[in-house]
Amino acid sequence: MISYKNQDLFYLSGRLAVVLGGSKICRWSSLPPDIIHLISTKLPDLSDRVRVRAVCKTWHSSVSVSDPSPRLPWFLSERVNWDDEILYYSLSSKQTYKIHCQKQILANFLGTAGSFIFCCQDGYPESVALLNPLNGLEISLPAPKDFEVLGVVSNPLQDDIVAVSGSETFTYGIWMAFMRPGEEDWEILSWNIHYKQGVCLYHEGLSYINEYGEDTLIEDAMTRELVASIPSPKSFHLSSQHLLEACGEILLIFKNNASDRLQDFGFEIYQLEEASGNYQWVKIRSIGNQVLFLNYIGGFSVRDSKLPGFKGNCIYFQDYDSMSNRVLCWHDLENGTTEALPNFWGGRGTWIIPNLG
């Protein structure tokens, strides 16, 4: 049962009924289209909307899968086999499902760009593309010539520029490249920072580069002029770090593993503050009503007001449990607890806002 203010939805023996005002029962076949549409806007998971559209012709015509109302992110995971199946995990149902994609998926998922996956063909690092796994739309991109792509480092929900980080095969330096819509090649920036301890971000014309233990550099992405250089924070038991834009703020996130138990996972979050041209990292204990979704590199945030039934001040991410199995996790920053999400049976993947349009 899914509860709302004035109506409850019940799945009863293959029928869907709506209880209005707690007393009068109206059969689904006679519901007005505007009521059906109202119900659909309260379903944040795209898979629920698809099921509602399958009830009958009236429901199908009244419910749009391209409605801009809030949608829960899915976690897309690596292929099931060598054909056309990939996995997705639904936060709404806490279940893993298969997607039969129209395109053959033989690729690594390297991040998200809008409703697209940025992917690189297995064995062919020079072949990169944006793919919408739900409608099969594929946008081929020119491959960066000088480095191997690691992941997307621009905000996938806001920026119209796709920015990626990459590594040189022999020097282990991290590079950044970005591309505007309609361009035919990547604009490449280069830094000699450590392969495993360096992270970068592109946002609103600036590139941010943080190498653990060194200064954080802020540069103009077009002119490569240094805007600021500030000391980088340090963290105890550092296992990984993320640099991302979240609701207009630049966040540096350290994930700490005191042991291999999920209960001992913790996060330290620093917010970049600027006053009269002076920048500094300030440690914060709360992200308010935001929910962070961390990819292998980068990620994005969504306000809890846009995720019905979800609380803010928490982080969703992927890691390993004590048995070295990949798990999806939920961390509550308020009380410091970490839990594994149930029924996940995929591999490495990326968070995405699903869209059939």
Tab-separated table of C-alpha atoms in Angstrom:
chain	number	residue	atom	x	y	z
A	1	MET	CA	0.000	0.000	0.000
A	2	ILE	CA	1.215	3.519	-0.906
A	3	SER	CA	-0.335	6.223	1.258
A	4	TYR	CA	-1.164	9.777	0.289
A	5	LYS	CA	-3.132	12.609	1.947
A	6	ASN	CA	-6.585	11.885	0.504
A	7	GLN	CA	-6.245	8.583	-1.261
A	8	ASP	CA	-4.654	5.188	-0.810
A	9	LEU	CA	-3.687	2.869	-3.622
A	10	PHE	CA	-4.324	-0.851	-3.173
A	11	TYR	CA	-3.219	-3.616	-5.501
A	12	LEU	CA	-6.094	-6.125	-5.169
A	13	SER	CA	-6.108	-9.255	-7.323
A	14	GLY	CA	-4.858	-7.477	-10.386
A	15	ARG	CA	-7.208	-4.475	-9.918
A	16	LEU	CA	-6.247	-0.997	-8.772
A	17	ALA	CA	-8.793	0.912	-6.672
A	18	VAL	CA	-8.557	4.348	-5.104
A	19	VAL	CA	-10.118	5.199	-1.780
A	20	LEU	CA	-11.187	8.850	-1.799
A	21	GLY	CA	-11.724	10.563	1.561
A	22	GLY	CA	-11.484	7.224	3.340
A	23	SER	CA	-15.078	6.210	2.571
A	24	LYS	CA	-16.155	6.183	-1.069
A	25	ILE	CA	-14.564	3.548	-3.318
A	26	CYS	CA	-14.263	4.282	-7.020
A	27	ARG	CA	-13.340	1.571	-9.532
A	28	TRP	CA	-10.191	2.287	-11.502
A	29	SER	CA	-12.012	2.026	-14.838
A	30	SER	CA	-14.172	5.066	-14.040
A	31	LEU	CA	-11.543	7.412	-12.616
A	32	PRO	CA	-11.285	10.805	-14.378
A	33	PRO	CA	-8.028	11.374	-16.300
A	34	ASP	CA	-7.019	14.304	-14.069
A	35	ILE	CA	-7.220	12.075	-10.973
A	36	ILE	CA	-5.141	9.414	-12.710
A	37	HIS	CA	-2.537	12.023	-13.627
A	38	LEU	CA	-2.499	13.317	-10.043
A	39	ILE	CA	-1.804	9.805	-8.769
A	40	SER	CA	1.035	9.360	-11.248
A	41	THR	CA	2.775	12.522	-10.003
A	42	LYS	CA	2.975	10.927	-6.555
A	43	LEU	CA	4.917	7.936	-7.915
A	44	PRO	CA	8.598	8.949	-7.868
A	45	ASP	CA	9.864	5.694	-9.382
A	46	LEU	CA	9.642	5.486	-13.177
A	47	SER	CA	9.018	1.730	-13.062
A	48	ASP	CA	5.816	2.358	-11.046
A	49	ARG	CA	4.596	4.757	-13.721
A	50	VAL	CA	5.233	2.179	-16.423
A	51	ARG	CA	3.137	-0.353	-14.492
A	52	VAL	CA	0.298	2.166	-14.010
A	53	ARG	CA	0.276	2.876	-17.765
A	54	ALA	CA	-0.183	-0.852	-18.383
A	55	VAL	CA	-3.481	-1.031	-16.439
A	56	CYS	CA	-5.727	0.034	-19.325
A	57	LYS	CA	-5.968	2.430	-22.290
A	58	THR	CA	-7.391	5.222	-20.141
A	59	TRP	CA	-4.524	5.010	-17.661
A	60	HIS	CA	-1.996	4.740	-20.493
A	61	SER	CA	-3.232	7.950	-22.112
A	62	SER	CA	-3.475	9.807	-18.777
A	63	VAL	CA	0.004	9.032	-17.426
A	64	SER	CA	3.119	10.445	-19.044
A	65	VAL	CA	6.521	8.853	-18.561
A	66	SER	CA	8.179	12.154	-19.506
A	67	ASP	CA	6.435	14.186	-16.801
A	68	PRO	CA	8.988	16.475	-15.083
A	69	SER	CA	7.826	15.534	-11.573
A	70	PRO	CA	10.542	14.180	-9.227
A	71	ARG	CA	12.003	10.761	-9.889
A	72	LEU	CA	14.074	8.485	-7.718
A	73	PRO	CA	17.567	7.705	-9.006
A	74	TRP	CA	18.286	4.164	-10.158
A	75	PHE	CA	21.599	2.404	-9.759
A	76	LEU	CA	22.580	0.886	-13.108
A	77	SER	CA	25.004	-1.992	-12.848
A	78	GLU	CA	27.186	-4.014	-15.185
A	79	ARG	CA	25.734	-6.370	-17.779
A	80	VAL	CA	24.236	-9.712	-16.807
A	81	ASN	CA	25.469	-11.495	-19.911
A	82	TRP	CA	26.976	-10.741	-23.302
A	83	ASP	CA	23.647	-9.938	-24.939
A	84	ASP	CA	21.346	-7.046	-24.153
A	85	GLU	CA	20.668	-7.194	-20.402
A	86	ILE	CA	21.821	-4.822	-17.701
A	87	LEU	CA	20.693	-4.439	-14.095
A	88	TYR	CA	19.031	-1.624	-12.216
A	89	TYR	CA	18.296	-1.240	-8.535
A	90	SER	CA	15.116	0.583	-7.514
A	91	LEU	CA	15.207	2.552	-4.264
A	92	SER	CA	11.409	2.437	-4.183
A	93	SER	CA	11.023	-1.335	-4.136
A	94	LYS	CA	14.523	-2.196	-2.793
A	95	GLN	CA	14.844	-4.775	-5.564
A	96	THR	CA	17.208	-5.490	-8.468
A	97	TYR	CA	15.698	-5.881	-11.950
A	98	LYS	CA	16.875	-6.544	-15.488
A	99	ILE	CA	16.573	-4.154	-18.410
A	100	HIS	CA	16.488	-5.461	-21.970
A	101	CYS	CA	18.297	-2.694	-23.787
A	102	GLN	CA	17.879	-2.140	-27.508
A	103	LYS	CA	21.632	-1.680	-27.840
A	104	GLN	CA	24.186	-4.374	-27.124
A	105	ILE	CA	25.838	-3.467	-23.835
A	106	LEU	CA	29.510	-4.401	-23.847
A	107	ALA	CA	30.724	-1.384	-21.936
A	108	ASN	CA	32.011	0.051	-18.688
A	109	PHE	CA	29.709	2.607	-17.050
A	110	LEU	CA	31.830	5.662	-16.237
A	111	GLY	CA	29.227	8.047	-14.878
A	112	THR	CA	26.079	9.918	-15.762
A	113	ALA	CA	25.245	12.801	-18.082
A	114	GLY	CA	21.581	13.720	-17.628
A	115	SER	CA	19.538	10.585	-18.325
A	116	PHE	CA	22.468	9.066	-20.253
A	117	ILE	CA	25.218	6.718	-19.178
A	118	PHE	CA	28.706	7.740	-20.218
A	119	CYS	CA	30.165	4.422	-21.307
A	120	CYS	CA	33.355	3.062	-22.821
A	121	GLN	CA	33.368	-0.116	-24.875
A	122	ASP	CA	35.216	-3.031	-23.244
A	123	GLY	CA	38.617	-3.452	-24.819
A	124	TYR	CA	38.138	-0.300	-26.905
A	125	PRO	CA	38.955	2.693	-24.678
A	126	GLU	CA	38.905	4.904	-27.758
A	127	SER	CA	35.185	4.138	-28.269
A	128	VAL	CA	33.006	6.262	-25.957
A	129	ALA	CA	29.330	7.168	-26.137
A	130	LEU	CA	26.323	8.472	-24.229
A	131	LEU	CA	23.578	5.848	-23.970
A	132	ASN	CA	20.014	6.011	-22.670
A	133	PRO	CA	19.438	2.357	-21.701
A	134	LEU	CA	15.649	2.731	-21.596
A	135	ASN	CA	15.014	3.939	-25.144
A	136	GLY	CA	18.259	2.832	-26.796
A	137	LEU	CA	19.263	6.334	-27.887
A	138	GLU	CA	23.022	6.475	-28.367
A	139	ILE	CA	25.198	9.531	-28.979
A	140	SER	CA	28.694	8.708	-30.209
A	141	LEU	CA	31.466	10.936	-28.915
A	142	PRO	CA	34.983	11.482	-30.196
A	143	ALA	CA	37.391	9.563	-28.042
A	144	PRO	CA	40.021	11.478	-26.069
A	145	LYS	CA	43.284	10.714	-27.841
A	146	ASP	CA	45.753	11.137	-25.006
A	147	PHE	CA	44.285	9.376	-21.989
A	148	GLU	CA	41.913	6.696	-20.757
A	149	VAL	CA	38.608	7.979	-19.345
A	150	LEU	CA	38.010	7.305	-15.632
A	151	GLY	CA	34.678	8.992	-14.987
A	152	VAL	CA	32.381	11.997	-15.334
A	153	VAL	CA	33.388	14.973	-13.167
A	154	SER	CA	30.681	17.519	-14.034
A	155	ASN	CA	27.251	17.681	-12.402
A	156	PRO	CA	25.159	15.284	-14.525
A	157	LEU	CA	21.905	17.049	-13.638
A	158	GLN	CA	22.869	20.658	-14.371
A	159	ASP	CA	25.897	21.234	-16.597
A	160	ASP	CA	25.462	21.276	-20.363
A	161	ILE	CA	29.150	20.418	-20.704
A	162	VAL	CA	30.276	16.826	-20.298
A	163	ALA	CA	33.548	16.845	-18.368
A	164	VAL	CA	35.537	13.680	-17.685
A	165	SER	CA	38.720	12.786	-15.855
A	166	GLY	CA	41.273	10.399	-17.236
A	167	SER	CA	44.706	8.946	-16.660
A	168	GLU	CA	47.808	8.591	-18.750
A	169	THR	CA	48.888	4.989	-19.124
A	170	PHE	CA	52.539	5.496	-18.226
A	171	THR	CA	52.734	8.577	-15.995
A	172	TYR	CA	49.668	7.905	-13.782
A	173	GLY	CA	48.780	11.591	-13.949
A	174	ILE	CA	45.131	12.646	-13.888
A	175	TRP	CA	43.788	14.734	-16.756
A	176	MET	CA	40.495	16.481	-17.390
A	177	ALA	CA	38.684	16.945	-20.693
A	178	PHE	CA	35.400	18.677	-21.431
A	179	MET	CA	33.150	19.121	-24.433
A	180	ARG	CA	30.282	21.466	-25.286
A	181	PRO	CA	27.251	20.251	-27.253
A	182	GLY	CA	27.970	20.223	-30.978
A	183	GLU	CA	31.758	20.296	-30.675
A	184	GLU	CA	33.828	17.697	-32.483
A	185	ASP	CA	36.711	17.271	-30.059
A	186	TRP	CA	37.607	17.447	-26.392
A	187	GLU	CA	39.310	20.386	-24.702
A	188	ILE	CA	42.047	18.802	-22.620
A	189	LEU	CA	43.674	20.060	-19.430
A	190	SER	CA	46.552	18.281	-17.755
A	191	TRP	CA	47.891	18.004	-14.213
A	192	ASN	CA	50.538	15.765	-12.757
A	193	ILE	CA	48.651	14.535	-9.708
A	194	HIS	CA	48.666	11.093	-8.120
A	195	TYR	CA	46.486	8.478	-9.799
A	196	LYS	CA	44.627	7.179	-6.727
A	197	GLN	CA	44.589	10.227	-4.440
A	198	GLY	CA	43.589	12.954	-6.898
A	199	VAL	CA	40.062	14.094	-7.742
A	200	CYS	CA	38.784	16.894	-9.949
A	201	LEU	CA	35.566	18.715	-10.819
A	202	TYR	CA	34.319	21.020	-13.569
A	203	HIS	CA	31.647	23.574	-12.656
A	204	GLU	CA	30.581	26.861	-14.286
A	205	GLY	CA	33.817	27.460	-16.158
A	206	LEU	CA	36.146	26.556	-13.295
A	207	SER	CA	38.126	23.377	-12.745
A	208	TYR	CA	38.806	22.175	-9.213
A	209	ILE	CA	41.688	19.790	-8.549
A	210	ASN	CA	42.358	18.217	-5.178
A	211	GLU	CA	45.320	15.954	-4.542
A	212	TYR	CA	45.229	14.450	-1.084
A	213	GLY	CA	47.912	15.997	1.116
A	214	GLU	CA	48.596	18.789	-1.380
A	215	ASP	CA	46.940	22.115	-2.172
A	216	THR	CA	43.526	22.342	-3.820
A	217	LEU	CA	43.858	24.216	-7.119
A	218	ILE	CA	41.071	26.281	-8.694
A	219	GLU	CA	41.657	27.263	-12.314
A	220	ASP	CA	39.825	28.984	-15.134
A	221	ALA	CA	39.027	26.022	-17.413
A	222	MET	CA	39.341	28.106	-20.585
A	223	THR	CA	42.440	30.203	-19.900
A	224	ARG	CA	44.009	27.787	-17.375
A	225	GLU	CA	44.754	30.766	-15.185
A	226	LEU	CA	45.169	29.926	-11.497
A	227	VAL	CA	42.299	31.401	-9.480
A	228	ALA	CA	43.278	30.073	-6.045
A	229	SER	CA	45.473	27.562	-4.266
A	230	ILE	CA	44.382	26.509	-0.790
A	231	PRO	CA	45.522	23.816	1.664
A	232	SER	CA	43.747	20.499	1.243
A	233	PRO	CA	42.199	18.906	4.354
A	234	LYS	CA	43.494	15.566	5.566
A	235	SER	CA	41.501	12.649	6.873
A	236	PHE	CA	42.258	9.651	9.077
A	237	HIS	CA	41.558	6.169	7.596
A	238	LEU	CA	40.942	7.658	4.141
A	239	SER	CA	39.654	5.064	1.668
A	240	SER	CA	38.342	7.369	-1.074
A	241	GLN	CA	37.415	10.971	-1.776
A	242	HIS	CA	34.859	12.745	-3.953
A	243	LEU	CA	34.715	16.282	-5.256
A	244	LEU	CA	31.289	17.402	-6.467
A	245	GLU	CA	28.876	20.295	-6.808
A	246	ALA	CA	25.763	19.944	-4.650
A	247	CYS	CA	22.965	22.522	-4.805
A	248	GLY	CA	25.404	25.300	-5.706
A	249	GLU	CA	28.082	24.364	-3.175
A	250	ILE	CA	31.437	22.652	-3.838
A	251	LEU	CA	31.906	19.694	-1.493
A	252	LEU	CA	34.995	17.593	-0.750
A	253	ILE	CA	33.934	14.270	0.744
A	254	PHE	CA	36.255	11.803	2.453
A	255	LYS	CA	35.027	8.262	3.016
A	256	ASN	CA	36.787	6.580	5.916
A	257	ASN	CA	37.023	2.865	6.662
A	258	ALA	CA	38.210	2.207	10.194
A	259	SER	CA	37.739	-1.511	9.429
A	260	ASP	CA	36.138	-3.715	6.771
A	261	ARG	CA	32.785	-3.600	8.566
A	262	LEU	CA	30.043	-1.384	7.173
A	263	GLN	CA	29.203	-0.237	10.704
A	264	ASP	CA	32.629	1.444	10.898
A	265	PHE	CA	32.278	3.460	7.675
A	266	GLY	CA	32.238	7.206	8.140
A	267	PHE	CA	32.301	10.425	6.116
A	268	GLU	CA	33.986	13.793	6.557
A	269	ILE	CA	32.537	16.612	4.453
A	270	TYR	CA	34.174	19.951	3.683
A	271	GLN	CA	32.466	22.872	1.975
A	272	LEU	CA	34.403	25.398	-0.098
A	273	GLU	CA	33.756	28.922	1.151
A	274	GLU	CA	34.849	32.139	-0.534
A	275	ALA	CA	34.951	35.690	0.783
A	276	SER	CA	36.543	38.569	-1.162
A	277	GLY	CA	38.555	36.173	-3.284
A	278	ASN	CA	39.823	34.140	-0.337
A	279	TYR	CA	38.936	30.445	-0.399
A	280	GLN	CA	39.003	27.883	2.399
A	281	TRP	CA	37.684	24.412	3.166
A	282	VAL	CA	35.278	24.410	6.116
A	283	LYS	CA	34.261	21.140	7.744
A	284	ILE	CA	30.486	20.665	8.005
A	285	ARG	CA	28.526	18.081	9.973
A	286	SER	CA	25.279	18.254	8.037
A	287	ILE	CA	24.146	18.659	4.432
A	288	GLY	CA	20.645	19.672	5.534
A	289	ASN	CA	17.851	18.422	3.306
A	290	GLN	CA	20.172	17.118	0.602
A	291	VAL	CA	20.635	13.469	-0.366
A	292	LEU	CA	23.985	12.652	-1.995
A	293	PHE	CA	24.405	9.905	-4.587
A	294	LEU	CA	28.086	9.046	-5.016
A	295	ASN	CA	29.416	7.351	-8.129
A	296	TYR	CA	32.839	5.769	-8.411
A	297	ILE	CA	33.981	9.269	-9.401
A	298	GLY	CA	31.811	12.296	-8.677
A	299	GLY	CA	28.067	12.132	-8.153
A	300	PHE	CA	25.118	14.461	-7.582
A	301	SER	CA	22.650	15.629	-4.948
A	302	VAL	CA	18.853	15.832	-4.729
A	303	ARG	CA	16.803	17.669	-2.102
A	304	ASP	CA	14.645	15.391	0.063
A	305	SER	CA	11.567	17.460	-0.782
A	306	LYS	CA	11.836	16.011	-4.284
A	307	LEU	CA	12.132	12.430	-2.992
A	308	PRO	CA	8.866	11.508	-1.222
A	309	GLY	CA	9.483	9.167	1.690
A	310	PHE	CA	13.226	9.861	1.864
A	311	LYS	CA	15.023	11.855	4.540
A	312	GLY	CA	17.813	14.318	3.904
A	313	ASN	CA	21.304	14.511	5.393
A	314	CYS	CA	22.277	11.088	4.064
A	315	ILE	CA	24.539	9.518	1.433
A	316	TYR	CA	23.958	6.604	-0.954
A	317	PHE	CA	27.090	4.902	-2.268
A	318	GLN	CA	28.613	1.574	-3.320
A	319	ASP	CA	31.373	-0.311	-1.533
A	320	TYR	CA	32.448	-3.762	-0.384
A	321	ASP	CA	31.180	-5.651	2.650
A	322	SER	CA	33.326	-7.820	4.932
A	323	MET	CA	32.901	-10.724	2.470
A	324	SER	CA	34.267	-8.603	-0.420
A	325	ASN	CA	30.863	-8.466	-2.116
A	326	ARG	CA	29.784	-5.273	-3.846
A	327	VAL	CA	26.915	-3.719	-1.922
A	328	LEU	CA	24.831	-0.555	-2.104
A	329	CYS	CA	24.881	1.386	1.146
A	330	TRP	CA	22.976	4.136	2.915
A	331	HIS	CA	24.766	6.360	5.449
A	332	ASP	CA	22.917	8.589	7.903
A	333	LEU	CA	25.101	11.612	8.696
A	334	GLU	CA	23.004	12.556	11.715
A	335	ASN	CA	23.690	9.396	13.717
A	336	GLY	CA	26.719	8.083	11.813
A	337	THR	CA	25.213	4.697	10.899
A	338	THR	CA	25.732	2.784	7.656
A	339	GLU	CA	23.445	0.034	6.327
A	340	ALA	CA	23.546	-2.166	3.239
A	341	LEU	CA	20.476	-1.926	0.991
A	342	PRO	CA	18.730	-5.295	0.595
A	343	ASN	CA	18.414	-7.410	-2.555
A	344	PHE	CA	21.228	-5.815	-4.561
A	345	TRP	CA	22.956	-8.346	-6.828
A	346	GLY	CA	24.960	-6.329	-9.314
A	347	GLY	CA	28.504	-5.155	-9.898
A	348	ARG	CA	30.095	-1.764	-10.272
A	349	GLY	CA	27.781	0.818	-11.755
A	350	THR	CA	26.474	4.377	-11.628
A	351	TRP	CA	23.480	6.356	-10.338
A	352	ILE	CA	21.164	7.801	-12.980
A	353	ILE	CA	17.847	9.662	-13.174
A	354	PRO	CA	15.836	7.410	-15.523
A	355	ASN	CA	14.012	8.987	-18.464
A	356	LEU	CA	12.156	7.306	-21.317
A	357	GLY	CA	11.840	10.527	-23.309
